[in-house]
Coordinates of C-alpha atoms and ligand atoms in Angstrom, one line a residue:
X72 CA -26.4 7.3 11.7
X73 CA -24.5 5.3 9.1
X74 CA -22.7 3.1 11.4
X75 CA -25.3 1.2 14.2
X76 CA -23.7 -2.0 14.7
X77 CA -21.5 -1.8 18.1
X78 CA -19.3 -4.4 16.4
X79 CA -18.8 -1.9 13.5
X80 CA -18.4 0.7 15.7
X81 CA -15.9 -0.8 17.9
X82 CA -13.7 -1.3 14.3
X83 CA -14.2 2.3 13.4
X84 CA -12.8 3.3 16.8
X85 CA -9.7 1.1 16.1
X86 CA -9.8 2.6 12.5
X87 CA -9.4 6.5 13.4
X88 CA -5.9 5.8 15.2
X89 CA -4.8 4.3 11.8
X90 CA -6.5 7.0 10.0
X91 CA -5.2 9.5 11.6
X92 CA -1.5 7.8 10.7
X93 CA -2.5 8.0 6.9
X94 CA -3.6 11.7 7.7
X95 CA -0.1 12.3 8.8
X96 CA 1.5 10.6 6.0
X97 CA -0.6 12.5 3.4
X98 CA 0.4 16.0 4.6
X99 CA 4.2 14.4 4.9
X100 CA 4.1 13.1 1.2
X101 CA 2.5 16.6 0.2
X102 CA 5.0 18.7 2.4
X103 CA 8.4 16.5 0.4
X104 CA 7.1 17.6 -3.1
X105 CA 6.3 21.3 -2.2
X106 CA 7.7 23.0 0.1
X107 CA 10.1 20.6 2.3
X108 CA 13.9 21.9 2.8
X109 CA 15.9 19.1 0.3
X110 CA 17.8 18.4 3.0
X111 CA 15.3 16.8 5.1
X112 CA 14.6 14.0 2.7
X113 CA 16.6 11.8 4.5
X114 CA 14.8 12.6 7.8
X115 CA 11.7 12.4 6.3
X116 CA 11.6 8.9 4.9
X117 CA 12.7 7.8 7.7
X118 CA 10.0 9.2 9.5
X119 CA 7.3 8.3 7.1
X120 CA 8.7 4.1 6.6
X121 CA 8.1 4.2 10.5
X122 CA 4.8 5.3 10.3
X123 CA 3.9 2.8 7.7
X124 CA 5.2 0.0 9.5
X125 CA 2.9 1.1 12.7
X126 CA -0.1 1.8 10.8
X127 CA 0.7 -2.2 9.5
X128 CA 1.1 -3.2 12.9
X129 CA -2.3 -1.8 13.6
X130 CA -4.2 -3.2 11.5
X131 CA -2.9 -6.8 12.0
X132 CA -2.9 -6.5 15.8
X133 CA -5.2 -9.4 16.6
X134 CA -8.0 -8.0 18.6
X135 CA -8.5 -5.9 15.5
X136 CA -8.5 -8.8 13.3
X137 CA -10.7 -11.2 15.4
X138 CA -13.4 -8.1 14.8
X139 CA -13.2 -7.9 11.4
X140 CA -13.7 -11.3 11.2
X141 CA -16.7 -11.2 13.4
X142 CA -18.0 -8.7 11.6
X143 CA -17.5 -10.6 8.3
X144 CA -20.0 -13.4 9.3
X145 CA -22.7 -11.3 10.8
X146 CA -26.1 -10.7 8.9
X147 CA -28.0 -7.5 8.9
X148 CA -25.1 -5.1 8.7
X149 CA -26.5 -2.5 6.5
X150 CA -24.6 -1.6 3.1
X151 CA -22.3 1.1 4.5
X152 CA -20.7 -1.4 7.8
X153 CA -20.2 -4.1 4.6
X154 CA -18.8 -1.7 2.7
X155 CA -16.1 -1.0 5.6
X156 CA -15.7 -4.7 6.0
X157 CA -15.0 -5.4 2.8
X158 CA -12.2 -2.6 3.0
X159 CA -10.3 -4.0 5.6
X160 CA -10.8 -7.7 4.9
X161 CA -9.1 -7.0 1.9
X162 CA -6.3 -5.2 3.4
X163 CA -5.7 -7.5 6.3
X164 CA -5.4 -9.9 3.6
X165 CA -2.8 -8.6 1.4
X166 CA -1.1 -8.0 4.3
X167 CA -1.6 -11.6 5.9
X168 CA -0.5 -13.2 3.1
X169 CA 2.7 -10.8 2.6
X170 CA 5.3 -12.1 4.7
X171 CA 6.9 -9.1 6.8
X172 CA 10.5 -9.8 5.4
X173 CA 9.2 -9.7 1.8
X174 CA 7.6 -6.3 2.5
X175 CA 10.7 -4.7 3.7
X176 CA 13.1 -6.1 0.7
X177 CA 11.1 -4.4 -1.7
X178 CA 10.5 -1.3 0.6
X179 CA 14.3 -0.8 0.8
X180 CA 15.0 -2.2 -2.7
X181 CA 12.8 0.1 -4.3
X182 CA 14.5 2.8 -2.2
X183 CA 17.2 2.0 -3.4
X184 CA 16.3 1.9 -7.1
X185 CA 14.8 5.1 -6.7
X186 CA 18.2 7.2 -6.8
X187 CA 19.4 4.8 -8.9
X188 CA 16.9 4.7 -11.5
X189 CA 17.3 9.0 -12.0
X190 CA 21.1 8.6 -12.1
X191 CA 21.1 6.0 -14.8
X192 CA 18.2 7.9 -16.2
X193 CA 20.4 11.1 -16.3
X194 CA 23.0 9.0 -17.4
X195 CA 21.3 7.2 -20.1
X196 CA 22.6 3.5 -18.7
X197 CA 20.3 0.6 -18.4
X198 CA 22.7 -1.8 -17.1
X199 CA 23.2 0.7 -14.3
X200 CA 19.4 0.1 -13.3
X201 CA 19.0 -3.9 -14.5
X202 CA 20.3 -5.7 -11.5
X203 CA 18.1 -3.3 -9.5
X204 CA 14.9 -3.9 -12.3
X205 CA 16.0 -8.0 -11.9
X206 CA 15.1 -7.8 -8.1
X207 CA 11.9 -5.8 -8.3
X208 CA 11.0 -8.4 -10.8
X209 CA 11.7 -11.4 -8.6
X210 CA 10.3 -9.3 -5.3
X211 CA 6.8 -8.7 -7.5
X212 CA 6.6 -12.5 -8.9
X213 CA 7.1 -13.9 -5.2
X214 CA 4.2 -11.1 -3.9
X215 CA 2.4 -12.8 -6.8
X216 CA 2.4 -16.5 -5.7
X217 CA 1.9 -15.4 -2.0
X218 CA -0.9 -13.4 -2.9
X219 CA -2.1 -16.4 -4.9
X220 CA -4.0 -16.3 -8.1
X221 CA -6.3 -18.4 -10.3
X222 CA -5.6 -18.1 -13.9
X223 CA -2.3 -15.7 -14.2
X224 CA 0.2 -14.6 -11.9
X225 CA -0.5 -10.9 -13.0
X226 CA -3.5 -11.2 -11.8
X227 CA -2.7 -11.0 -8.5
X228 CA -0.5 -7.6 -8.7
X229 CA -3.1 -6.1 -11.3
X230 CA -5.4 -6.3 -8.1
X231 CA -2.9 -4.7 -5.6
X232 CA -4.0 -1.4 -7.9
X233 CA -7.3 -2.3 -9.0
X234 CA -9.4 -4.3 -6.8
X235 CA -11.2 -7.9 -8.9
X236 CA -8.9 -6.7 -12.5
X237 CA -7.7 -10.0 -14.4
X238 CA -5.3 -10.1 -17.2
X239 CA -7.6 -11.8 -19.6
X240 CA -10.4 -8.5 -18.8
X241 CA -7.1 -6.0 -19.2
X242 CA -6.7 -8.0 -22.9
X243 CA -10.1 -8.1 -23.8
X244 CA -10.2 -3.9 -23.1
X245 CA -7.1 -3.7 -25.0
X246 CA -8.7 -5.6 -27.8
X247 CA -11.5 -3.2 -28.3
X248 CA -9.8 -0.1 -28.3
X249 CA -6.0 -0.7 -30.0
X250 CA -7.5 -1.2 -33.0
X251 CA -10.0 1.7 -33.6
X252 CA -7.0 3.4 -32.0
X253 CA -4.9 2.4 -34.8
X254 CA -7.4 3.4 -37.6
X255 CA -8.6 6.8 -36.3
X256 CA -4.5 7.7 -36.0
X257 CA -4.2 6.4 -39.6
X258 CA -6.9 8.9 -40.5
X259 CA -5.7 12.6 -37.9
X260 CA -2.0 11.8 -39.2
X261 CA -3.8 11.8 -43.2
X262 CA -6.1 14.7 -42.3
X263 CA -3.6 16.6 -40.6
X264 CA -6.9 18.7 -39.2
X265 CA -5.4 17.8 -35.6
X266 CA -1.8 18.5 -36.2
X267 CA 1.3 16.6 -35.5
X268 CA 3.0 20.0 -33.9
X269 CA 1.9 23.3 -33.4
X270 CA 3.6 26.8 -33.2
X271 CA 1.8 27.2 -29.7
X272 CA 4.3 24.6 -28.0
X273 CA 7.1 27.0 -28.3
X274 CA 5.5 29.8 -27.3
X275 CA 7.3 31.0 -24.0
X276 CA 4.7 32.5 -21.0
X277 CA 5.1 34.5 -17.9
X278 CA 4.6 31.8 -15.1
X279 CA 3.1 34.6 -12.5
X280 CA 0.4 35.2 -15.7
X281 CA -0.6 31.8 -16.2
X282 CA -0.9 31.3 -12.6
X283 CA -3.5 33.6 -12.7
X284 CA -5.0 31.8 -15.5
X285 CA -5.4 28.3 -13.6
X286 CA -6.7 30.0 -10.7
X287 CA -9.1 31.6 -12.6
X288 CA -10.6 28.7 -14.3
X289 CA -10.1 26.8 -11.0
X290 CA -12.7 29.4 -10.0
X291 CA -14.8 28.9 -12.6
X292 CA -14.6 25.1 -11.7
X293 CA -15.9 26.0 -8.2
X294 CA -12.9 24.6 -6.4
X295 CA -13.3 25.4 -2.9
X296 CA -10.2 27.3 -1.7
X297 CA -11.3 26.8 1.8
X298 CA -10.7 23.1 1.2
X299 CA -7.8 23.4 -1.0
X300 CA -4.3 24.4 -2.5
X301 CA -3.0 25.2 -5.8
X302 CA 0.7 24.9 -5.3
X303 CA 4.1 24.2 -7.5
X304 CA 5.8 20.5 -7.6
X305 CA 7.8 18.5 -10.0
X306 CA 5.3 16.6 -11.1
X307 CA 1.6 17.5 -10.8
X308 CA -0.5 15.6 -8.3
X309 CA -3.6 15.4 -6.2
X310 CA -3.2 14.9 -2.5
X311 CA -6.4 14.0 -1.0
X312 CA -5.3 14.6 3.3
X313 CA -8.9 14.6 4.2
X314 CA -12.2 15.7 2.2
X315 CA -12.4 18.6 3.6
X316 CA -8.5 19.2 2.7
X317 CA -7.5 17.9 -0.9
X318 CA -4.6 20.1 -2.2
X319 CA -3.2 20.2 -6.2
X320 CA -0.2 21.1 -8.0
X321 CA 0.9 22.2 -11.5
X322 CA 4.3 23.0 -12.1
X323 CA 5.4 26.3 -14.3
X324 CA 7.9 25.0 -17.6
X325 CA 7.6 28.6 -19.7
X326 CA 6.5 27.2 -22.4
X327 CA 3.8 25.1 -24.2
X328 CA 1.2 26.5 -21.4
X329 CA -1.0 23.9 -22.2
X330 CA 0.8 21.2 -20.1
X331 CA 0.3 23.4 -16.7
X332 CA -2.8 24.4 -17.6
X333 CA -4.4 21.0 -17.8
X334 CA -2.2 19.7 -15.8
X335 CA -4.5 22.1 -13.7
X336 CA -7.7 20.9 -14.7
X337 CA -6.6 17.1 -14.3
X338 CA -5.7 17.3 -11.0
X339 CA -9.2 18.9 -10.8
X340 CA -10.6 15.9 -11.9
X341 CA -9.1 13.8 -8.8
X342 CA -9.7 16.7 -5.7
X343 CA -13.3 16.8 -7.1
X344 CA -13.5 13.2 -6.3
X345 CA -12.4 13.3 -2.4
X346 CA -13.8 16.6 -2.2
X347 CA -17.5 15.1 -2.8
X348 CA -17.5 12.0 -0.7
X349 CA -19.7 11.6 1.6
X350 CA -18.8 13.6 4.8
X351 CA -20.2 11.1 6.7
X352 CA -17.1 8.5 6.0
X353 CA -14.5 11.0 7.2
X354 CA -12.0 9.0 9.5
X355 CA -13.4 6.0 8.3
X356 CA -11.7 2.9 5.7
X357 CA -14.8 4.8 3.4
X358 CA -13.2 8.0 2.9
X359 CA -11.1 7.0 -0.5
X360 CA -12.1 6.8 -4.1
X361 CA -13.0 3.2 -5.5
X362 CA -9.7 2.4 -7.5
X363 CA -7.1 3.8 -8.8
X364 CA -9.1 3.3 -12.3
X365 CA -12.0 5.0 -11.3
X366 CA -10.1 7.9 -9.9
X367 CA -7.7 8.5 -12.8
X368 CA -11.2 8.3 -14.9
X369 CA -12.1 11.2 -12.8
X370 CA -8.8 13.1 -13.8
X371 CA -9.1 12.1 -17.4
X372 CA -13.0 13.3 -17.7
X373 CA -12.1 16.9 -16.7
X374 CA -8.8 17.1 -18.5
X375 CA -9.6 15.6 -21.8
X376 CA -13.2 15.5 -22.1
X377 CA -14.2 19.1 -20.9
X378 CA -10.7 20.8 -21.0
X379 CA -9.8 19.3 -24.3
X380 CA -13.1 20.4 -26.1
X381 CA -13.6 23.0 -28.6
X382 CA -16.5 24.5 -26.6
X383 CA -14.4 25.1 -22.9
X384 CA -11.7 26.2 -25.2
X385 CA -13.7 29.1 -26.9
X386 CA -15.3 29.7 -23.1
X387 CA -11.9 30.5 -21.7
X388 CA -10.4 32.2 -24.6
X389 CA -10.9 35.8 -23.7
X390 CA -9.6 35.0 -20.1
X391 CA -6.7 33.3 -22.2
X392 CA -6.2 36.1 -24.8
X393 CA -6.4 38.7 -21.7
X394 CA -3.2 37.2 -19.6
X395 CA -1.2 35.6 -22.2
X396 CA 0.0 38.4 -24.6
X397 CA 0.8 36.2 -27.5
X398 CA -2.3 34.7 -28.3
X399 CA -3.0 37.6 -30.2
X400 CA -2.0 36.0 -33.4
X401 CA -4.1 33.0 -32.7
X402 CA -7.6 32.6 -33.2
X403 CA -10.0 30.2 -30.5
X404 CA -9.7 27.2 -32.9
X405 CA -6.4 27.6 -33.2
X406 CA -5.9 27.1 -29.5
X407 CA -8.2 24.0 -29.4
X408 CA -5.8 22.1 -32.3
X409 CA -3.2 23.5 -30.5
X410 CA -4.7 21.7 -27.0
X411 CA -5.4 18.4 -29.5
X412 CA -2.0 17.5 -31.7
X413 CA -1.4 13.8 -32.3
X414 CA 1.7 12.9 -33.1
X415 CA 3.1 9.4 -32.6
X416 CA 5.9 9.7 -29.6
X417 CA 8.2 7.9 -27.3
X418 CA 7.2 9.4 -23.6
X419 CA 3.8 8.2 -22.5
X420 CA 3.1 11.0 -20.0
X421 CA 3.1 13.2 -22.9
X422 CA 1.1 11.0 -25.3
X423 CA -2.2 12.5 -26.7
X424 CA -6.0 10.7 -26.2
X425 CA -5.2 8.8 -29.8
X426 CA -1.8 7.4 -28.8
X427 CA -1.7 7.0 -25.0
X428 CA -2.8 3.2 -24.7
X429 CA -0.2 2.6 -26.9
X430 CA 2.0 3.2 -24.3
X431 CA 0.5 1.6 -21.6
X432 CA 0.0 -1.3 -23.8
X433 CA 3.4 -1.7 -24.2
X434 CA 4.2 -1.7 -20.5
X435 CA 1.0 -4.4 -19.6
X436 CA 3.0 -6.9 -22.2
X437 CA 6.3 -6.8 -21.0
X438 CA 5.2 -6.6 -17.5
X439 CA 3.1 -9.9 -18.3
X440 CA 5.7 -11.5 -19.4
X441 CA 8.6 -10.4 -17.0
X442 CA 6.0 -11.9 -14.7
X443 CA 6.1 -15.2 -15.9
X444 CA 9.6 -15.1 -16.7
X445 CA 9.2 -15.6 -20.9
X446 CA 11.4 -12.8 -20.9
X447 CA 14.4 -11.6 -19.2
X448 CA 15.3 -8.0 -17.8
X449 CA 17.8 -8.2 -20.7
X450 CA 15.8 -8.0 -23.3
X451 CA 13.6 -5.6 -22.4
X452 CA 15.4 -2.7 -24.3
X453 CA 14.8 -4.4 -27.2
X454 CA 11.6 -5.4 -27.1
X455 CA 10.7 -1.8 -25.7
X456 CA 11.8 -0.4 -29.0
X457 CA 10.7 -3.1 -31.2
X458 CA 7.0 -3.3 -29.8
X459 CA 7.2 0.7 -30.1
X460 CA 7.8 0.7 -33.3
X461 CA 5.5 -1.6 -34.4
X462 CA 2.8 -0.3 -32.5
X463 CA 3.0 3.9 -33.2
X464 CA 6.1 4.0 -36.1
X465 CA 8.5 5.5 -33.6
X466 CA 11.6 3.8 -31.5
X467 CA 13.6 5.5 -28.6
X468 CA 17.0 7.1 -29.7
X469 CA 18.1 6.5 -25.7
X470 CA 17.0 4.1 -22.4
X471 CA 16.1 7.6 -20.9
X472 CA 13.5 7.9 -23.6
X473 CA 12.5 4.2 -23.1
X474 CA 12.9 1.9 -20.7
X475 CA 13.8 4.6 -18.3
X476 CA 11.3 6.9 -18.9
X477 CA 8.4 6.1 -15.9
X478 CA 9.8 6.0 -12.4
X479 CA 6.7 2.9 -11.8
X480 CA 9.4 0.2 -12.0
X481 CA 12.1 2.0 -9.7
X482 CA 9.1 2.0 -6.9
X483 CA 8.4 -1.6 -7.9
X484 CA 5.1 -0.9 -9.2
X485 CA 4.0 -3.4 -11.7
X486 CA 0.5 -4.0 -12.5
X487 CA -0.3 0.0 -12.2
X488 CA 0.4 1.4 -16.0
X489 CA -3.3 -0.5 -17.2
X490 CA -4.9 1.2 -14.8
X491 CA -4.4 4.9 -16.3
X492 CA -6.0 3.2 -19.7
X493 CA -8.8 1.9 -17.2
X494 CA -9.0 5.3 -16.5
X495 CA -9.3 6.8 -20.3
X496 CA -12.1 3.8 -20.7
X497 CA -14.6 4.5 -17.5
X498 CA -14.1 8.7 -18.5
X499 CA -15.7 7.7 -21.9
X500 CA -18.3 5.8 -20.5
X501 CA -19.1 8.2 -18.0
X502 CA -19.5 11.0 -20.8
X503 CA -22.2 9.1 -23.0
X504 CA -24.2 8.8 -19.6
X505 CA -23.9 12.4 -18.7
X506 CA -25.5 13.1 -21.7
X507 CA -28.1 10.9 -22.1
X508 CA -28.9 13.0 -18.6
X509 CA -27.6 16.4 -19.8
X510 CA -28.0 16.5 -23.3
X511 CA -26.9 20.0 -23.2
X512 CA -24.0 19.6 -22.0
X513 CA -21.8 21.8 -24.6
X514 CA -24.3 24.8 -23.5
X515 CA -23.5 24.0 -19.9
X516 CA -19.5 24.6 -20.5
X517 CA -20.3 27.2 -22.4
X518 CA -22.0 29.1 -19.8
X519 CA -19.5 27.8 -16.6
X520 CA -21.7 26.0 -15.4
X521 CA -20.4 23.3 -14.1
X522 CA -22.5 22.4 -11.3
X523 CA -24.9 19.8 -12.9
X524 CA -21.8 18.1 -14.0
X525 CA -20.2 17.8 -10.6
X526 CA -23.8 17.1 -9.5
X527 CA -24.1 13.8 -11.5
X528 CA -20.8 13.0 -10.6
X529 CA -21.2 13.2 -6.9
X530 CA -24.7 11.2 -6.9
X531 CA -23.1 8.2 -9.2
X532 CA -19.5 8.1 -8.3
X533 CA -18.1 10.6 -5.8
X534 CA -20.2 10.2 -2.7
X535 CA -19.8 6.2 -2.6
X536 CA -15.9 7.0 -1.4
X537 CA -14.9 3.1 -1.5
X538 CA -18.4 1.7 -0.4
X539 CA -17.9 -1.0 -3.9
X540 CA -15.1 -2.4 -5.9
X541 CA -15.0 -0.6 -9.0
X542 CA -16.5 -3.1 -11.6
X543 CA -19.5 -3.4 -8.7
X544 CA -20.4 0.5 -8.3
X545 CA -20.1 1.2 -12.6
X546 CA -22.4 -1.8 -12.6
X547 CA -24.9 -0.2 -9.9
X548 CA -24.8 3.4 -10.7
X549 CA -24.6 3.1 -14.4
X550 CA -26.8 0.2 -14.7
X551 CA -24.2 -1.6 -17.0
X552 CA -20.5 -3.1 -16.4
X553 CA -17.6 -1.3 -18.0
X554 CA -17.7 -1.2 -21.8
X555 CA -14.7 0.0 -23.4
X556 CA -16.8 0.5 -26.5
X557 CA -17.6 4.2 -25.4
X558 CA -13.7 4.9 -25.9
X559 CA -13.3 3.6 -28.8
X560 CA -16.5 5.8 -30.5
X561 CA -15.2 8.6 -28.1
X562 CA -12.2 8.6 -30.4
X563 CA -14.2 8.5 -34.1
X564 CA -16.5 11.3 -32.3
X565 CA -13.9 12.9 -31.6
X566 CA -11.1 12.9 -34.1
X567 CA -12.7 12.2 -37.3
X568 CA -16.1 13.6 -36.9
X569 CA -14.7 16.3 -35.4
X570 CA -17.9 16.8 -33.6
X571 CA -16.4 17.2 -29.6
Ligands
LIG10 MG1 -3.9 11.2 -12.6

């Protein structure tokens, strides 16, 4: 047994009442972006604030508390029972410090900003959307001194999303890939090897045919279909309901195939993560991934550093060539330049391996300093398009292609954008220490087989659920703390040797 300690035990009990209310939730959240009537949106959030606000009350109800706490000063717990301690000490915390009052503002603020932000999206007017921006702002700089932090206000918010992050580590990351960023996009742009567009983007598909095709490779990936769903949403996303229950989506656009197809393979990346914890923490505060870092690393391994590669492309061309019709007149590399352009460009959920940080780089400064107030809601437009052009050569013709692109702000998320670059960083660390243990790992893809990969993944990251903070468990399982000097060689590997 995991869990001895009757004190521990006691907390677990407590634990499965608001586990089971997340459960709920989960299949809720899953059920609005598939296959929930739009009319019962309204029903629905109702429904699902209500369950939040009990789940709160749950874990703050003070008997509850007064065990953690207990539980918190006693010796010989063994590393699992910490690792559930440290879980909910740090959310009791966050909540603690919150003040209820502040909570709801920005629940119903952001809800509000919401519909706004996709009118004035749709509309292509910012000052529709600034007052509501101005008081997510304010709403995330108060959460910031009540949360409390030591050197930068951001600090404390780039925690809420990734558990020990400080600004001045999110800078120093920045630091070491922006620039060999810059220079190996100087170089694909002058090669031209990795083009800017290709004629593959236009090409229109039959969805029910590439449906097969993601369901084919999601096969060949060794996703369980008795533990999960491939279904259609807006935007693709993993929902993890329980590990033995972690459903995907792509969506179907009928053209440029390669968005739904890795879309496919990304979302792969995150249901392999929940499906390979430890069954052991099911119902318990264990049963999640480590941070939302480590999981988008998880995403970002499978999508661009198998998916992306010439050697899964010329694996899955014949299954390609066989459903989509028009891929006669291409050859196998063609499809991989196709799966690699690089083109400088305004929307960051589009942005290519070279470019993406770019874009997330962008949002980290403003954010920082919107924080701090050095800058006002006002100028963000501005300063959007300025930094944009300075950093990749291009600026937005429109807010909707700005400043209104990423609904993040709207849900008064702030602090969340670095994380997806946390994510690009950890995948390329994780690569150079899969093959120092598979060294054949090209052969591996190149025969499906994918189950020493998932293997190495489940003993280092996957099974640990959220036993350790991130920066803790790369430091244990990899036997070195995050170095985002793997990306940054990733990239040269990659894009000017050619070699990946
Ligand atoms: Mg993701």
């Amino acid at each position: 047994m995991l869990f001895e300690n009757p004190t521990i035990k006691e907390i677990l009990k407590h634990y499965r009442v608001i586990w089971a209310l997340g459960h709920a939730r989960g299949l809720m959240g899953w059920d609005s972006e598939t296959y929930m009537p739009r009319m019962g949106v309204e029903e629905r959030s109702i429904a699902a604030a209500e369950i939040a606000v009990l789940s709160q009350k749950l874990l703050l109800e003070p008997k509850f508390v007064e065990l953690v706490e207990k539980a918190s000063s006693m010796e010989g717990l063994n590393e699992y029972e910490r690792g559930v301690v440290r879980v909910l000490e740090r959310a009791i915390r966050i909540y603690k410090k919150l003040p209820p009052s502040l909570v709801a503002e920005k629940a119903a603020t952001s809800q509000k900003a919401k519909a706004v932000w996709r009118e004035a999206k749709e509309k292509n007017d910012f000052d529709m959307f600034k007052p509501y921006l101005a008081k997510l702002v304010e709403l995330n700089r108060q959460t910031a001194e009540y949360l409390g932090y030591e050197e930068h206000p951001y600090d404390a918010l780039l925690d809420l999303y990734e558990e020990g992050l400080k600004t001045r580590e999110m800078e120093r990351i920045y630091d070491a890939i922006i620039p060999a960023s810059r220079s190996v996009l100087e170089k694909v742009l002058e090669e031209g090897y990795y083009p800017q567009h290709h004629p593959l983007e236009d090409e229109r598909y039959d969805a029910k045919a590439l449906e097969e095709v993601n369901r084919r490779i999601l096969d060949l990936l060794g996703y369980p279909w008795d533990r999960g769903r491939l279904d259609v949403s807006a935007h693709p996303f993993t929902s993890g309901i329980g590990v033995r229950d972690v459903r995907i989506t792509t969506r179907y656009e009928g053209f440029d195939f390669k968005r739904s197809l890795l879309a496919v393979i990304h979302e792969y990346g995150h249901a392999l993560y929940n499906l390979q914890i430890d069954e052991r923490f099911i119902a318990t505060p264990l049963a999640g991934g480590a941070s939302m870092g480590v999981h988008e690393s998880q995403s970002r391994f499978w999508e661009n550093m198998i998916g992306r590669t010439r050697v899964f492309v010329e694996t899955m061309y014949p299954l390609l060539r066989e459903k989509l019709p028009f891929l006669e007149k291409y050859e196998a590399e063609e499809v991989y330049r196709y799966f690699n352009t690089v083109r400088p460009s305004l929307i960051r959920v589009e942005a290519d391996e070279v470019t993406y940080n770019f874009h997330t780089l962008l949002r980290f400064e403003l954010e920082k300093q919107l924080i701090t107030g050095e800058i006002s809601v006002d100028e963000v437009p501005e300063l959007w398009a300025d930094t944009l052009d300075r950093f990749l050569g291009v600026k937005p013709r429109s807010h909707a292609e700005g400043v209104l692109q990423d609904i993040h702000w709207s849900m008064g998320a702030m602090g969340y954008f670095p994380t997806y670059t946390l994510g690009n960083v950890i995948a390329a660390q994780l690569r150079a220490h899969i093959l120092r243990e598979l060294p054949n790992l090209d052969e591996l893809v190149r025969n499906a087989e994918f189950k020493p990969i998932q293997e190495w993944l489940r003993e280092k990251i996957h099974r640990w659920g959220s036993m350790y903070p991130p920066q803790e468990l790369l430091a244990k399982k990899l036997g070195e703390p995050l170095n985002p000097e793997y990306f940054a060689k990733y990239l040269v590997e990659k894009y000017v040797d050619k070699r990946i």
